[in-house]
Amino acid sequence: LSRIVGQSGAMAAGRPVPPEELESVPTVELLNELKRRHKLLSHPPARVALLGPPCVGKRMQAEAFRRAFGICRVSGADLMAAANSAANSAGSLDERAVSALTGLLERPQCRRGFVLEGFPTTAVQAQRLQEALERQGKGPVED
């Protein structure tokens, strides 16, 4: 599967891979991927926020979390772009970013958890995010 992900990036992006590409993958690799994904179901939900200055490896770590825990990755840059594109909507930029995030977290791939890459960037965003998650019944994850 790593060849498919490396070639097309479709599986990494959550898009379906055409059957003709899967036929070239050895059965052993497909079965190992199924075993890996099945094992992820035994992991507890994970909600992670990776923060830090530019170019310190947030994206790489977020991808490692996504793969290890079977959770979705949400980039802060993508959120801010979505919030800016909805500039004619009511609310501050922080409110629009949190609103865009809650919409993304409703996707099926996010039901096991998520890793936020570079978001929240301010205390106000963190507070609004916490309030939004509590409204959705996704309060803090207990150990």
Coordinates of C-alpha atoms in Angstrom, one line a residue, residues 18-126:
P18 CA -9.2 2.6 -8.1
P19 CA -9.5 -1.2 -8.1
E20 CA -7.0 -1.5 -10.9
E21 CA -4.3 0.0 -8.7
L22 CA -5.1 -2.4 -5.8
E23 CA -4.7 -5.4 -8.1
S24 CA -1.0 -4.7 -8.3
V25 CA -0.5 -4.7 -4.6
P26 CA 0.5 -8.1 -3.2
T27 CA -2.2 -9.8 -1.0
V28 CA 0.1 -9.9 1.9
E29 CA 0.5 -6.2 2.0
L30 CA -3.3 -5.7 1.8
L31 CA -3.8 -8.1 4.6
N32 CA -1.2 -6.4 6.7
E33 CA -2.9 -3.1 6.2
L34 CA -6.2 -4.6 7.2
K35 CA -4.6 -6.0 10.4
R36 CA -3.1 -2.6 11.2
R37 CA -6.4 -0.9 10.8
H38 CA -8.2 -3.5 12.8
K39 CA -5.7 -3.1 15.6
L40 CA -6.3 0.7 15.7
L41 CA -9.9 0.0 16.8
S42 CA -8.6 -1.2 20.1
H43 CA -6.9 2.2 20.8
P44 CA -8.8 4.8 22.8
P45 CA -10.0 8.0 21.1
A46 CA -7.3 10.6 20.7
R47 CA -7.6 14.3 20.5
V48 CA -4.3 16.0 19.9
A49 CA -3.2 19.6 19.2
L50 CA 0.4 20.1 17.9
L51 CA 1.6 23.6 18.4
G52 CA 4.9 25.3 17.7
P53 CA 6.7 27.7 15.4
P54 CA 7.0 27.2 11.6
C55 CA 9.2 24.4 10.3
V56 CA 9.6 22.3 13.5
G57 CA 7.9 19.2 12.1
K58 CA 4.3 19.7 13.1
R59 CA 3.1 18.2 9.8
M60 CA 5.3 15.2 10.1
Q61 CA 4.3 14.5 13.6
A62 CA 0.6 15.0 12.8
E63 CA 0.9 12.5 10.0
A64 CA 2.6 10.0 12.4
F65 CA -0.3 10.5 14.9
R66 CA -2.9 10.1 12.1
R67 CA -1.4 6.8 11.0
A68 CA -0.6 5.4 14.5
F69 CA -4.0 6.1 16.0
G70 CA -6.3 6.0 12.9
I71 CA -7.5 9.6 13.5
C72 CA -7.9 12.5 11.0
R73 CA -5.4 15.3 10.6
V74 CA -6.6 18.9 10.3
S75 CA -4.2 21.6 9.4
G76 CA -4.5 25.1 11.0
A77 CA -3.7 26.6 7.6
D78 CA -6.6 24.8 6.0
L79 CA -8.9 26.0 8.8
M80 CA -7.8 29.6 8.5
A81 CA -8.3 29.5 4.7
A82 CA -11.8 28.2 5.2
A83 CA -12.5 30.9 7.8
N84 CA -11.2 33.6 5.4
S85 CA -13.3 32.3 2.5
A86 CA -16.3 32.5 4.7
A87 CA -15.5 36.2 5.5
N88 CA -19.0 37.3 4.6
S89 CA -20.4 35.1 7.4
A90 CA -21.2 36.5 10.8
G91 CA -18.7 36.2 13.6
S92 CA -15.0 36.8 14.2
L93 CA -12.2 35.0 12.4
D94 CA -11.8 32.8 15.5
E95 CA -15.4 31.8 15.5
R96 CA -15.4 31.0 11.8
A97 CA -12.3 28.9 12.2
V98 CA -13.8 26.9 15.0
S99 CA -17.0 26.5 13.0
A100 CA -15.1 25.2 10.0
L101 CA -13.3 22.8 12.4
T102 CA -16.4 21.4 13.9
G103 CA -17.8 20.8 10.4
L104 CA -14.6 18.9 9.5
L105 CA -14.8 16.8 12.7
E106 CA -18.2 15.5 11.7
R107 CA -16.5 13.5 8.9
P108 CA -16.5 9.7 9.4
Q109 CA -12.7 9.5 9.5
C110 CA -12.7 11.8 12.5
R111 CA -15.0 9.7 14.8
R112 CA -12.0 8.0 16.4
G113 CA -10.3 11.4 17.1
F114 CA -8.2 14.0 15.5
V115 CA -4.9 15.7 15.4
L116 CA -4.9 19.5 15.0
E117 CA -1.7 20.8 13.2
G118 CA -1.0 24.4 14.3
F119 CA -4.4 25.2 15.7
P120 CA -5.4 26.7 18.0
T121 CA -2.9 29.6 17.9
T122 CA -4.5 31.9 20.5
A123 CA -6.1 31.4 23.9
V124 CA -9.4 32.7 22.5
Q125 CA -9.3 30.0 19.8
A126 CA -8.5 27.4 22.4

